[in-house]
Amino acid sequence: MSPLEHASRAEIDAYQNAALKQLLAYLQANSPFYQRRFAELGLEIADIRTTADLMRLPTTSKQDLQAHNWEFLCVPRRKVAEYCSTSGTLGRPVTIALTGNDLARLYHNEYLSFACAGGQPDDVYQLLLTLDRQFMAGIAYYGGILKSGASVIRMGPGNIAAQFDTIRELQPTVLVAVPSFVVALVAHAEATGFDLNASSVRRIICIGESIRDEQLQPNALARRITEAWDVRLHSTYASTEKQTAFTECSHGAGGHHQPELLIFETLDESGQPLPAGQFGELTITTLGVEGMPLLRYRTGDICTYYDTPCACGRTTRRLGPIVGRRQHLLKYKGTSLYPQAIFNVLNTFGEVAAYVVEARTSDLETDELEISVALAAGVDETAVLDRLRAALRAALRVLLPLRVQPLAQVLARQNPGDSRKPARFIDLRRPRPPFE
Ligand SMILES: [Zn+2]
């Protein structure tokens, strides 16, 4: 456990203020990118004393990282231990280079995350995700689990029958998986008569997709799992650039912040920080990172945070689910919405086997949408489509264009390139100027 998890707000602030000053001195001394940026803006880092002064510092965008990737490296190349990369689903992949100390920090972060999710040294974790392809989260989970004293089974993604063989054979207590893949496990168990509730699995750490709605209630994905399987679901949220996770405790009231590893802000459209409860762009500053530390990095993820006390006793702030990506905001027939809001409705329909939402720019420079769904075998297409249209209209207050396509075509559309993750939203709109 980290001492800051139960510290007062004043203690957390004091820690972060000192860590911020240390970070700024480190960037000034070692980061070619930030040296140049500070000089261009005539910034004196001595003027920045507390996290409240962060607003006086510039933000860093994904475009900055893409255009000047190696200028972010603060150490000589020989000190790099591992090169990770972003998935590239949102443009050109970015390399994040980690030193040995950064790897130790990454594992410590995941050790604290899994402890927050109730992890014990006698747990056995089955990892249903990739550990290669420069995927940072895979090695983070692996290292964090080993640090906790628990055991790990590296199964990788897919291969449902083998996942069940391992559950039978090695009796894992925790799965780490993408929740939509857990839904596929549930369907397989139902089809083959495997008794999920007689299995050894007690908890599932859900990665990559949200399992809660904006009110922190279980969404359709989560309900589909827990209605069939008596397991506790924990959401965890992270990204390669952050090198830090937000993970839910057993009260499921948002992912706990780790204040010794990260400073976070939520910013409105004009870059002003928002209070708890309001939705803005998550902007992060890494603490304790040696290789490629980031200052006020705009993640593009829209969410809110909570600062009320958590029933688990931790005093740290908690991050709510990501409601959308900033650059994915759609303006359709006068209504603003994120693709996630469409996913939330489609996910409640068991008859929908797969779907993809595509956006294009029309001749009139407005957003055009097309939602392609593949339906499960044997369902009444007209009836399901009528109910789908009505549900989308009720939730989003706009009539959205829907069409039915064969499953293979929808799956192919989800993977237009050689992406690490299938995409449910394909943005074919003409690019807009980046936010400054
Ligand atoms: Zn808690």
Short mmCIF file of N, CA and C and ligand atoms in Angstrom, two decimals, residues 116 248-254 256 310-314 318, ligand 1:
data_model
loop_
_atom_site.label_atom_id
_atom_site.label_comp_id
_atom_site.label_asym_id
_atom_site.label_seq_id
_atom_site.Cartn_x
_atom_site.Cartn_y
_atom_site.Cartn_z
N CYS A 116 -5.33 -2.58 -4.95
CA CYS A 116 -6.56 -1.79 -4.82
C CYS A 116 -7.77 -2.62 -5.22
N GLU A 248 -10.28 0.37 -10.05
CA GLU A 248 -11.36 0.39 -9.06
C GLU A 248 -11.08 -0.52 -7.88
N CYS A 249 -11.46 -0.06 -6.70
CA CYS A 249 -11.47 -0.93 -5.52
C CYS A 249 -12.76 -1.74 -5.57
N SER A 250 -13.06 -2.48 -4.50
CA SER A 250 -14.24 -3.36 -4.54
C SER A 250 -15.56 -2.58 -4.48
N HIS A 251 -15.49 -1.25 -4.25
CA HIS A 251 -16.73 -0.47 -4.21
C HIS A 251 -17.12 0.06 -5.59
N GLY A 252 -16.25 -0.09 -6.58
CA GLY A 252 -16.61 0.25 -7.96
C GLY A 252 -17.10 1.67 -8.15
N ALA A 253 -16.46 2.62 -7.49
CA ALA A 253 -16.92 4.01 -7.55
C ALA A 253 -15.93 4.88 -8.31
N GLY A 254 -15.33 4.33 -9.35
CA GLY A 254 -14.33 5.06 -10.14
C GLY A 254 -12.94 4.50 -9.86
N HIS A 256 -9.23 4.52 -8.75
CA HIS A 256 -8.46 5.33 -7.79
C HIS A 256 -7.20 5.91 -8.46
N CYS A 310 -14.22 7.55 -0.40
CA CYS A 310 -14.61 6.22 -0.90
C CYS A 310 -14.81 5.29 0.29
N ALA A 311 -15.77 4.40 0.16
CA ALA A 311 -16.09 3.47 1.25
C ALA A 311 -14.92 2.55 1.60
N CYS A 312 -13.93 2.45 0.72
CA CYS A 312 -12.77 1.58 1.00
C CYS A 312 -11.81 2.25 1.97
N GLY A 313 -11.98 3.56 2.22
CA GLY A 313 -11.10 4.26 3.16
C GLY A 313 -9.98 5.03 2.47
N ARG A 314 -9.79 4.79 1.16
CA ARG A 314 -8.77 5.57 0.45
C ARG A 314 -9.26 7.00 0.28
N ARG A 318 -11.06 9.72 -7.62
CA ARG A 318 -11.39 8.59 -8.49
C ARG A 318 -11.88 9.09 -9.85
ZN ZN B 1 -12.25 2.85 -3.00
#
